[in-house]
Coordinates of C-alpha atoms in Angstrom, one line a residue:
M5 CA 54.5 92.5 23.0
T6 CA 58.2 93.2 23.9
D7 CA 58.5 90.7 26.7
H8 CA 61.0 88.7 24.8
L9 CA 63.5 91.5 25.1
N10 CA 63.6 91.4 29.0
L11 CA 63.6 95.2 29.1
R12 CA 64.5 97.0 32.3
P13 CA 61.8 99.5 33.5
H14 CA 62.9 103.0 34.1
K15 CA 64.0 103.8 37.6
V16 CA 64.9 107.4 38.4
I17 CA 66.0 109.1 41.6
R18 CA 64.9 112.8 41.8
T19 CA 66.4 115.4 44.1
D20 CA 64.9 118.8 44.3
R21 CA 67.4 121.4 45.5
E22 CA 67.0 124.7 47.3
D23 CA 68.1 126.7 44.3
G24 CA 65.2 125.4 42.3
S25 CA 67.3 123.0 40.2
I26 CA 66.4 119.3 39.9
L27 CA 68.9 116.4 39.8
L28 CA 68.0 113.2 38.1
Q29 CA 70.0 109.9 38.3
S30 CA 69.4 106.3 37.3
G31 CA 68.3 103.9 40.1
Y32 CA 70.5 101.3 38.5
A33 CA 74.2 100.8 39.3
L34 CA 76.8 101.0 36.6
G35 CA 78.3 97.6 35.7
P36 CA 81.9 96.7 34.9
V37 CA 83.8 99.2 32.6
A38 CA 86.5 98.0 30.2
R39 CA 89.9 99.6 30.3
C40 CA 89.9 100.3 26.6
T41 CA 88.5 99.2 23.2
G42 CA 91.5 96.9 22.7
D43 CA 90.5 94.8 25.7
W44 CA 87.1 94.1 24.0
L45 CA 88.9 93.1 20.8
H46 CA 91.1 90.6 22.7
H47 CA 88.1 89.2 24.6
W48 CA 86.1 88.4 21.5
A49 CA 89.1 87.2 19.5
D50 CA 89.7 84.7 22.3
K51 CA 86.0 83.7 22.9
T52 CA 84.6 83.8 19.4
P53 CA 87.6 84.0 17.1
D54 CA 85.8 83.1 13.9
H55 CA 82.7 85.2 14.4
V56 CA 82.3 88.0 11.8
F57 CA 83.1 91.4 13.2
L58 CA 83.4 93.6 10.1
A59 CA 81.9 93.3 6.7
E60 CA 81.7 95.6 3.6
R61 CA 80.3 95.2 0.1
D62 CA 82.6 93.4 -2.4
G63 CA 80.8 93.1 -5.7
D64 CA 77.7 91.0 -5.2
G65 CA 79.0 89.6 -2.0
W66 CA 80.7 90.8 1.2
R67 CA 84.3 91.1 2.4
K68 CA 84.3 89.8 5.9
L69 CA 86.8 89.8 8.7
S70 CA 86.5 87.7 11.9
Y71 CA 87.5 88.9 15.3
V72 CA 90.8 87.1 15.3
Q73 CA 91.6 88.4 11.8
V74 CA 90.8 92.0 12.9
L75 CA 93.0 91.6 16.0
E76 CA 95.9 90.3 13.9
A77 CA 95.5 93.2 11.4
V78 CA 95.2 95.8 14.2
R79 CA 98.4 94.6 15.9
S80 CA 100.3 94.8 12.6
I81 CA 99.1 98.3 11.9
A82 CA 99.7 99.4 15.4
G83 CA 103.3 98.4 15.1
H84 CA 103.8 100.6 12.0
L85 CA 102.1 103.5 13.8
I86 CA 104.4 103.1 16.9
S87 CA 107.4 103.5 14.7
R88 CA 106.3 106.9 13.6
D89 CA 106.2 110.3 15.3
L90 CA 102.5 110.2 16.2
G91 CA 100.6 110.9 19.3
P92 CA 98.2 113.4 21.0
G93 CA 100.2 116.3 19.4
R94 CA 100.3 114.6 16.0
P95 CA 97.2 112.6 15.5
I96 CA 95.9 110.7 12.5
L97 CA 93.4 112.6 10.3
I98 CA 90.9 110.4 8.5
V99 CA 89.2 112.2 5.6
S100 CA 87.2 109.4 3.9
G101 CA 84.1 107.5 4.9
N102 CA 83.2 104.2 6.5
S103 CA 85.2 101.2 5.4
I104 CA 87.0 98.1 6.8
D105 CA 90.4 99.8 6.4
H106 CA 89.1 102.9 8.2
A107 CA 87.9 100.7 11.0
L108 CA 91.2 98.8 11.2
L109 CA 93.3 102.0 11.3
S110 CA 91.1 103.5 14.0
L111 CA 91.3 100.4 16.2
A112 CA 95.0 100.2 15.6
A113 CA 95.5 103.8 16.6
Q114 CA 93.5 103.2 19.8
Y115 CA 95.6 100.1 20.5
A116 CA 98.8 102.1 20.1
G117 CA 97.7 105.2 21.9
V118 CA 97.5 107.5 18.9
P119 CA 94.3 109.7 18.6
T120 CA 92.4 109.7 15.3
V121 CA 90.5 112.7 13.9
P122 CA 87.8 111.5 11.6
V123 CA 86.1 114.3 9.6
A124 CA 83.2 114.4 7.2
E125 CA 84.2 113.2 3.8
Q126 CA 82.2 116.2 2.3
Y127 CA 85.0 118.5 3.6
S128 CA 87.3 116.8 1.0
L129 CA 84.9 116.1 -1.8
I130 CA 83.1 119.4 -2.0
P131 CA 85.7 122.1 -3.2
A132 CA 83.8 124.9 -1.4
A133 CA 84.1 123.0 1.9
L134 CA 87.9 122.6 1.8
P135 CA 88.4 125.6 4.0
R136 CA 86.6 123.7 6.8
L137 CA 89.0 120.9 6.4
D138 CA 91.9 123.3 6.4
H139 CA 90.6 124.7 9.7
V140 CA 90.6 121.2 11.3
V141 CA 94.1 120.6 10.0
R142 CA 95.5 123.8 11.5
L143 CA 93.7 123.0 14.8
V144 CA 94.9 119.5 15.3
N145 CA 98.3 119.4 13.5
P146 CA 98.0 115.8 12.1
G147 CA 101.2 113.8 11.6
M148 CA 99.4 111.4 9.2
V149 CA 96.3 111.7 6.9
Y150 CA 94.4 108.7 5.6
A151 CA 92.0 108.4 2.6
Q152 CA 90.6 105.3 1.2
D153 CA 91.3 106.4 -2.4
A154 CA 94.0 108.9 -3.0
T155 CA 92.7 110.0 -6.3
Q156 CA 89.2 110.6 -5.1
Y157 CA 90.5 112.6 -2.1
A158 CA 93.3 114.4 -4.0
G159 CA 91.9 117.8 -3.0
A160 CA 92.5 117.0 0.7
F161 CA 96.0 115.6 0.1
A162 CA 96.9 118.7 -1.9
L163 CA 96.2 121.1 1.0
E164 CA 99.3 123.2 1.9
S165 CA 98.5 122.7 5.6
L166 CA 98.9 118.9 5.1
S167 CA 102.2 119.2 3.3
S168 CA 104.3 117.8 6.2
A169 CA 101.8 115.0 7.1
E170 CA 102.5 111.5 5.9
K171 CA 99.8 110.4 3.3
L172 CA 98.3 107.0 3.7
S173 CA 95.8 105.3 1.3
S174 CA 94.3 101.9 0.5
A175 CA 94.4 103.0 -3.2
P176 CA 97.4 105.3 -3.5
G177 CA 97.6 105.2 -7.3
A178 CA 100.2 107.7 -8.5
S179 CA 99.8 110.0 -5.4
G180 CA 103.0 109.0 -3.7
A181 CA 101.1 108.0 -0.6
T182 CA 102.1 105.1 1.6
D183 CA 100.1 102.0 0.7
F184 CA 97.9 100.9 3.6
N185 CA 98.4 97.3 2.6
D186 CA 102.1 97.7 3.6
F187 CA 100.9 98.3 7.2
L188 CA 99.5 94.8 7.3
G189 CA 102.9 93.3 7.1
P190 CA 105.3 92.4 10.0
N191 CA 106.9 95.1 12.0
G192 CA 109.4 94.9 14.8
A193 CA 107.8 97.4 17.2
D194 CA 107.0 96.4 20.7
V195 CA 103.2 96.4 20.3
D196 CA 102.6 94.7 23.6
S197 CA 104.3 97.4 25.7
A198 CA 102.5 100.1 23.9
F199 CA 99.1 98.5 24.4
A200 CA 99.9 97.9 28.1
K201 CA 100.4 101.6 28.6
I202 CA 96.8 102.4 27.5
T203 CA 94.7 103.7 30.4
P204 CA 91.1 104.8 30.6
D205 CA 92.3 108.4 30.3
T206 CA 94.2 107.8 27.1
L207 CA 93.0 110.1 24.4
A208 CA 91.3 108.0 21.7
K209 CA 89.7 110.5 19.3
I210 CA 89.3 114.1 18.7
L211 CA 85.8 114.4 17.3
M212 CA 84.8 117.6 15.5
T213 CA 81.5 119.3 16.4
S214 CA 79.2 120.1 13.6
G215 CA 80.1 123.8 13.5
S216 CA 76.4 124.9 13.2
T217 CA 77.0 127.9 15.4
S218 CA 80.8 128.5 15.1
D219 CA 83.9 126.9 13.7
P220 CA 84.1 123.2 14.5
K221 CA 85.6 122.4 17.9
G222 CA 87.7 119.3 18.7
V223 CA 86.0 117.3 21.4
L224 CA 88.6 115.3 23.5
T225 CA 87.3 111.7 23.6
T226 CA 89.0 109.3 26.0
Q227 CA 88.9 105.5 26.2
R228 CA 86.9 105.9 29.5
M229 CA 84.2 107.9 27.8
M230 CA 83.6 105.2 25.2
T231 CA 83.9 102.2 27.4
T232 CA 81.7 103.7 30.1
N233 CA 79.0 104.5 27.6
Q234 CA 78.9 100.9 26.4
A235 CA 78.7 99.7 30.0
Q236 CA 75.7 102.0 30.5
L237 CA 74.0 100.7 27.4
A238 CA 74.5 97.1 28.4
Q239 CA 72.7 97.8 31.7
A240 CA 69.8 99.5 30.0
L241 CA 69.4 97.2 27.0
P242 CA 70.1 93.6 28.2
F243 CA 69.3 92.1 24.8
V244 CA 72.5 93.4 23.4
T245 CA 74.5 91.1 25.7
A246 CA 72.0 88.2 25.5
R247 CA 73.1 87.3 21.9
P248 CA 75.7 88.9 19.6
P249 CA 74.0 91.9 17.9
V250 CA 74.0 92.4 14.1
L251 CA 74.0 95.8 12.5
V252 CA 73.6 97.1 8.9
D253 CA 74.5 100.7 9.3
W254 CA 75.4 103.8 7.1
L255 CA 75.7 106.5 9.8
P256 CA 79.1 108.2 9.3
W257 CA 82.0 107.4 11.7
N258 CA 83.1 111.1 11.9
H259 CA 79.9 111.5 13.9
V260 CA 79.9 110.3 17.5
F261 CA 76.7 108.3 17.1
G262 CA 77.9 106.2 14.1
G263 CA 81.6 106.0 15.0
S264 CA 81.5 105.6 18.8
H265 CA 77.9 104.5 19.8
N266 CA 77.1 102.1 17.0
F267 CA 80.5 100.8 16.2
N268 CA 81.5 100.2 19.8
L269 CA 78.1 98.6 20.5
M270 CA 79.1 95.8 18.1
L271 CA 82.7 95.5 19.4
A272 CA 81.8 95.6 23.1
N273 CA 79.2 92.8 22.7
G274 CA 80.8 90.6 20.1
G275 CA 78.5 91.7 17.3
S276 CA 78.8 91.9 13.6
F277 CA 79.0 95.3 11.8
Y278 CA 77.9 95.3 8.1
I279 CA 78.9 98.6 6.6
D280 CA 76.0 99.9 4.6
D281 CA 77.2 101.7 1.4
G282 CA 73.8 103.3 1.0
K283 CA 71.9 106.0 2.8
P284 CA 68.5 107.6 2.6
A285 CA 69.4 109.8 -0.3
P286 CA 68.5 109.8 -4.0
G287 CA 70.4 107.1 -5.9
L288 CA 71.7 105.5 -2.6
F289 CA 68.7 104.1 -0.8
D290 CA 68.5 101.2 -3.2
K291 CA 71.9 100.1 -1.9
T292 CA 70.6 100.1 1.6
L293 CA 67.6 98.0 0.6
A294 CA 69.9 95.5 -1.2
N295 CA 72.0 95.2 2.0
L296 CA 68.9 94.7 4.2
R297 CA 67.8 91.9 1.8
D298 CA 71.1 90.1 2.5
V299 CA 71.4 90.6 6.2
S300 CA 68.8 90.4 9.0
A301 CA 70.0 92.9 11.6
T302 CA 69.0 92.7 15.3
I303 CA 69.2 96.6 15.6
S304 CA 68.1 99.2 13.1
F305 CA 69.5 102.7 13.5
N306 CA 68.4 105.5 11.2
V307 CA 67.1 109.1 10.9
P308 CA 63.3 109.6 10.6
V309 CA 63.5 110.3 6.8
G310 CA 65.3 107.0 6.4
F311 CA 62.6 105.1 8.3
A312 CA 59.9 106.8 6.2
Q313 CA 61.5 105.6 3.1
L314 CA 62.0 102.2 4.6
V315 CA 58.3 101.9 5.5
T316 CA 57.4 102.6 1.9
A317 CA 59.8 99.8 0.7
L318 CA 58.6 97.3 3.3
K319 CA 55.0 97.8 2.4
A320 CA 55.8 97.1 -1.3
D321 CA 58.0 94.0 -0.7
K322 CA 56.8 91.2 1.6
Q323 CA 60.1 89.3 1.3
L324 CA 62.1 92.4 2.3
C325 CA 59.7 92.9 5.2
E326 CA 60.1 89.4 6.5
R327 CA 63.9 89.7 6.2
Y328 CA 64.0 93.0 8.0
F329 CA 61.9 92.0 11.0
A330 CA 63.2 88.4 11.3
E331 CA 65.7 89.0 14.0
L332 CA 65.0 92.6 14.9
D333 CA 65.2 93.6 18.6
M334 CA 65.3 97.4 18.4
I335 CA 64.4 100.3 16.0
F336 CA 66.3 103.4 17.0
Y337 CA 65.7 106.9 15.5
A338 CA 67.8 110.0 16.1
G339 CA 68.3 113.4 14.5
A340 CA 64.7 114.5 14.8
S341 CA 61.4 113.3 16.1
L342 CA 59.9 110.2 14.3
P343 CA 56.5 111.1 12.8
Q344 CA 53.8 109.2 14.6
A345 CA 52.5 107.8 11.3
T346 CA 55.9 106.2 10.6
W347 CA 56.0 104.8 14.1
A348 CA 52.5 103.3 13.8
E349 CA 53.3 101.7 10.4
L350 CA 56.5 100.1 11.8
E351 CA 54.5 98.6 14.6
R352 CA 51.8 97.4 12.3
L353 CA 54.3 95.8 9.9
A354 CA 56.2 94.1 12.7
L355 CA 53.1 92.6 14.3
E356 CA 51.8 91.4 10.9
T357 CA 55.2 89.9 10.0
C358 CA 56.4 88.2 13.2
G359 CA 53.7 88.7 15.8
Q360 CA 55.9 90.7 18.2
L361 CA 57.3 94.2 18.5
P362 CA 60.9 95.4 18.6
L363 CA 61.7 98.2 21.0
I364 CA 61.1 101.5 19.2
N365 CA 63.1 104.2 21.0
S366 CA 65.5 107.1 20.9
S367 CA 68.0 108.8 23.2
W368 CA 69.7 112.1 23.7
G369 CA 73.4 112.9 23.8
L370 CA 76.1 115.1 22.3
T371 CA 79.6 114.6 20.9
E372 CA 80.7 115.9 24.3
S373 CA 78.9 113.0 26.1
A374 CA 80.3 110.1 24.0
P375 CA 77.2 110.2 23.2
A376 CA 74.3 108.6 25.0
A377 CA 73.3 110.3 28.3
L378 CA 69.5 109.8 28.2
L379 CA 67.8 106.7 26.8
Q380 CA 64.3 105.4 26.5
H381 CA 64.8 101.8 27.4
E382 CA 61.2 100.8 28.1
P383 CA 58.4 100.8 25.5
A384 CA 57.3 104.4 24.8
R385 CA 53.8 105.6 24.1
G386 CA 54.8 107.6 21.1
A387 CA 57.6 109.5 19.4
G388 CA 59.6 112.4 20.8
I389 CA 60.6 110.9 24.2
V390 CA 64.4 110.8 24.8
G391 CA 64.2 108.9 28.0
V392 CA 65.9 108.9 31.4
P393 CA 69.5 109.2 32.7
L394 CA 71.7 106.2 32.0
P395 CA 73.6 104.7 35.0
G396 CA 76.4 106.9 36.1
V397 CA 75.0 110.1 34.5
T398 CA 73.7 113.0 36.6
V399 CA 71.3 115.3 34.9
K400 CA 70.7 118.8 36.3
L401 CA 67.5 120.6 35.1
I402 CA 67.0 124.3 35.6
P403 CA 63.3 124.9 35.0
D404 CA 61.7 128.2 34.0
A405 CA 58.2 129.4 34.9
D406 CA 56.7 127.3 32.1
G407 CA 58.3 124.0 33.2
R408 CA 60.8 124.1 30.4
C409 CA 64.3 123.1 31.6
D410 CA 67.9 124.0 30.7
L411 CA 69.7 120.6 30.6
R412 CA 73.1 120.1 32.1
I413 CA 75.0 116.8 32.6
S414 CA 78.0 115.2 34.5
G415 CA 79.6 111.8 34.6
D416 CA 82.5 109.7 33.3
T417 CA 81.2 109.9 29.7
I418 CA 81.5 113.7 29.6
T419 CA 84.5 115.3 27.9
K420 CA 87.1 117.3 29.8
G421 CA 87.1 119.9 27.1
Y422 CA 88.0 121.0 23.6
H423 CA 91.3 120.6 21.9
D424 CA 93.5 123.6 22.2
N425 CA 90.6 125.8 23.2
P426 CA 90.6 126.7 26.9
A427 CA 88.2 129.6 26.4
K428 CA 85.4 127.4 24.9
T429 CA 86.2 124.7 27.5
A430 CA 85.7 127.2 30.3
E431 CA 82.4 128.4 28.8
A432 CA 81.1 124.8 28.5
F433 CA 80.9 124.0 32.2
D434 CA 79.0 125.6 35.0
A435 CA 80.4 126.3 38.5
E436 CA 79.5 122.8 39.7
G437 CA 81.3 121.2 36.8
F438 CA 78.1 120.2 34.8
F439 CA 78.4 120.4 31.1
I440 CA 76.0 123.1 29.7
S441 CA 74.3 121.3 26.8
G442 CA 72.3 124.3 25.5
D443 CA 69.3 122.0 25.0
A444 CA 65.9 122.4 26.6
M445 CA 64.0 119.5 28.1
R446 CA 60.6 119.0 29.6
L447 CA 59.5 116.4 32.1
I448 CA 56.7 114.3 30.7
D449 CA 55.2 114.0 34.1
D450 CA 56.5 116.3 36.9
A451 CA 55.2 113.9 39.5
D452 CA 56.8 110.8 37.9
P453 CA 60.4 111.4 36.6
S454 CA 60.5 107.7 35.4
R455 CA 58.2 108.7 32.6
G456 CA 61.2 110.4 31.0
L457 CA 62.1 113.7 29.3
M458 CA 61.0 115.2 26.0
F459 CA 63.3 117.3 23.9
D460 CA 62.1 120.9 23.8
G461 CA 64.5 122.6 21.4
R462 CA 67.7 124.6 21.8
M463 CA 67.8 127.4 24.3
S464 CA 69.6 129.6 21.9
E465 CA 67.1 129.0 19.1
D466 CA 64.3 130.7 20.9
F467 CA 63.5 134.3 20.0
K468 CA 61.0 137.1 20.8
L469 CA 58.4 138.6 18.6
M470 CA 57.8 142.4 18.7
T471 CA 55.0 141.7 21.1
G472 CA 57.5 140.4 23.6
T473 CA 56.2 136.8 23.2
W474 CA 58.8 134.0 23.2
V475 CA 58.8 131.6 20.2
R476 CA 59.9 128.1 21.3
A477 CA 61.6 127.6 18.0
G478 CA 62.9 124.1 18.4
Q479 CA 59.6 122.4 19.1
L480 CA 57.7 124.6 16.6
R481 CA 60.2 123.6 13.9
L482 CA 59.8 119.8 14.6
D483 CA 56.0 120.2 14.5
L484 CA 56.1 122.0 11.2
L485 CA 58.4 119.5 9.6
A486 CA 56.0 116.7 10.6
A487 CA 53.0 118.7 9.3
L488 CA 54.6 119.7 6.0
A489 CA 56.0 116.3 5.1
P490 CA 56.8 115.1 2.4
Y491 CA 57.0 118.5 0.7
V492 CA 59.6 120.1 3.0
T493 CA 63.1 118.7 3.9
D494 CA 64.0 121.5 6.3
L495 CA 63.1 125.0 7.3
V496 CA 64.4 128.1 9.1
L497 CA 62.0 130.1 11.4
T498 CA 62.1 133.9 11.2
G499 CA 60.4 136.6 13.2
Q500 CA 62.9 138.1 15.7
G501 CA 61.7 141.6 16.4
R502 CA 58.7 141.2 14.1
E503 CA 55.0 140.7 14.8
Q504 CA 54.6 137.3 13.2
V505 CA 56.5 134.0 12.8
G506 CA 57.7 133.2 9.2
M507 CA 59.9 130.6 7.7
L508 CA 62.3 129.9 4.9
I509 CA 61.5 126.5 3.3
V510 CA 63.9 124.0 1.8
P511 CA 61.7 122.0 -0.5
N512 CA 61.8 118.3 -1.2
R513 CA 63.0 118.2 -4.8
A514 CA 62.4 114.5 -5.1
T515 CA 58.7 114.9 -4.2
M516 CA 58.4 117.8 -6.6
A517 CA 60.0 115.7 -9.4
A518 CA 57.7 112.8 -8.7
K519 CA 54.7 115.0 -9.1
G520 CA 56.0 116.8 -12.1
W521 CA 56.0 120.2 -10.5
D522 CA 58.0 122.9 -12.1
A523 CA 59.6 125.8 -10.3
T524 CA 60.3 129.4 -11.4
D525 CA 63.3 131.1 -9.9
D526 CA 62.6 134.5 -8.7
N527 CA 65.8 136.0 -7.2
G528 CA 66.4 133.2 -4.8
A529 CA 62.8 132.4 -4.1
M530 CA 60.8 129.6 -5.7
I531 CA 57.5 130.2 -7.4
C532 CA 55.7 126.8 -7.8
A533 CA 52.0 127.2 -7.8
P534 CA 50.9 123.6 -6.7
L535 CA 53.6 123.5 -4.0
M536 CA 52.7 126.9 -2.7
Q537 CA 49.0 126.0 -2.6
E538 CA 49.8 122.8 -0.7
I539 CA 51.9 124.6 1.9
A540 CA 49.4 127.4 2.2
A541 CA 46.6 124.9 2.9
R542 CA 48.6 123.1 5.5
L543 CA 49.7 126.3 7.2
T544 CA 46.0 127.5 7.3
D545 CA 45.0 124.2 8.8
L546 CA 47.7 124.5 11.5
A547 CA 46.7 128.1 12.2
A548 CA 43.2 127.0 12.9
K549 CA 44.3 124.5 15.5
T550 CA 46.7 126.8 17.4
S551 CA 46.4 129.9 19.5
G552 CA 48.8 132.7 19.9
S553 CA 51.2 134.3 17.4
A554 CA 54.2 132.4 18.8
N555 CA 52.7 129.0 17.7
R556 CA 51.5 130.0 14.3
V557 CA 53.5 130.6 11.0
A558 CA 51.9 133.5 9.1
A559 CA 53.9 133.3 5.9
A560 CA 56.8 131.6 4.1
V561 CA 59.1 131.7 1.1
I562 CA 60.5 128.6 -0.6
L563 CA 64.3 128.6 -1.3
T564 CA 65.5 127.9 -4.8
D565 CA 69.1 127.1 -3.6
P566 CA 69.6 124.7 -0.7
P567 CA 71.8 125.8 2.2
S568 CA 75.4 125.8 1.3
M569 CA 78.1 123.9 3.2
G570 CA 80.8 125.9 1.6
D571 CA 79.2 129.1 2.8
G572 CA 78.7 127.8 6.3
E573 CA 74.9 127.5 6.0
A574 CA 74.9 123.7 6.5
T575 CA 77.2 121.2 8.3
A576 CA 78.4 117.9 7.1
K577 CA 75.8 116.2 9.3
G578 CA 73.1 118.1 7.5
N579 CA 72.4 120.5 10.4
L580 CA 71.5 124.0 9.4
N581 CA 73.3 127.0 10.7
F582 CA 70.3 129.2 11.4
P583 CA 72.1 132.5 12.2
K584 CA 74.3 132.2 9.0
I585 CA 71.3 131.5 6.8
L586 CA 69.3 134.4 8.2
M587 CA 72.2 136.7 7.7
R588 CA 73.1 135.6 4.2
R589 CA 69.5 135.5 3.0
A590 CA 68.2 138.6 4.8
G591 CA 66.6 139.8 1.5
L592 CA 64.5 136.6 1.3
V593 CA 63.5 137.0 5.0
A594 CA 62.2 140.5 4.1
R595 CA 60.1 139.1 1.3
I596 CA 58.3 136.8 3.8
Y597 CA 56.8 139.9 5.3
D598 CA 56.0 141.8 2.0
V599 CA 52.3 141.1 1.4
A600 CA 52.7 142.1 -2.2
D601 CA 55.5 139.7 -3.1
P602 CA 54.3 136.9 -5.5
A603 CA 56.7 134.4 -3.9
R604 CA 55.1 134.8 -0.4
I605 CA 53.0 131.9 0.9
A606 CA 50.4 133.1 3.4
A607 CA 48.3 131.2 5.9
L608 CA 44.7 132.3 5.5

């Protein structure tokens, strides 16, 4: 059903070593790699000058820029950047979200050899998160800071640590910031000479890690890392080069997947990037649906909760469904495993609508790997598979007695280290130079590595019960999230040094509101009888299907207050800082194991 995509079957070379480790490499050779992102821009401005590259909402329509218009703007902006004291030691900090002006500034900086540091807009918009922004500022010492709207991001501009940085804004108002529109005018700088000096090793970005286990670290991201990753994707997914791809996407550009993978996928292949001003969140998903009604994308990126909401909308709106599947080549999920029910509904709707299936897949990667290192590029038999090594990536697996493997990687897409942090850089690599991911993987078929790898949690998330039994927390958490949907948005497992596994639950308030369920606050724990009964029934059902205390949750407590970004319990990407939550909410953890506590939900 996917024959029209001319997909390349997996081809993996396996090497078993004397020390017990396993090396996996792609059987395909890496194709040509561009020098830098600016070469892509020149290529498409020359080949398809009037084709739409960037578009964003403008009232009921779209503001669109063609490739030649983007190149002209990028060269003008680059000239103004060259005339300032900017560079690797004084990068450009970008504090606002996705926009055309954000894209133009980033591309111009890469054209001129000035690194950018895009950060989560929540760092500026949530007062309690400003210390996180201050940490980034003191780490990278920016010479310029950009915000789309100076009034909206006034909290960031007012930071003492940014007092010496030039402020730049597309809507400066009365802030005193330089007007971004002034950068679109002529400048006498020698832009051609600056661009000619860009090499594959030129630093393009400093991308901040999520900070889910420590303060955010600055990942040094070179031109080579980004251009190599796109060459790898082109080898694995030939349909992206067969015709210009079209993307309607909300994933934030401070994150490597949205800002490097998705953005550059359009630029490298002459595609069109429609900036989605919505997201799968209350009050915003309707914007996404409106955008999808306007534009038929060839690729659909989202997180599982976004696809779940999309399925509901597609089933209720035949016209939207036809528009969504009209040109679709690939549905790509990331961030968590896609529930099998959502996968099945997407396939059913696709077949009913257009008679053929898009490729439904996922991959694995990190900020440190630019990001894709593993990719499922042939049709999968279900969710949860993250694929095989891309061309040019070497995967090292260090298996334990149960077949679970510590994953390490090397190749041209892997960072050389962290900005101004030699200690963390040294810790990140093993003696052979492989990056230590901290993630666990499992071969789907030990006898056939081309079947791919399945994510098996974080090595550091695992813990031991009092019995000495290991709890594989990563996979157990994914299983529970699928089993407890749609009542639970996230959860934290407990049980270190105890006899049983428990969990703290972040409830889905939207589902509760839709059902009219009330909640009583009891010192941080929620008492909501119908929700507690629903969760207890599901935990009881799960317990009946599993064996062993490490695979079964005995009890839970529902949180009244969601994890706080300001207190370090959650990151801007939505990831939970499990150790921080367990430390700050130790009292609630204790209540999970108090059989007399009225807030305790027990599996029977």
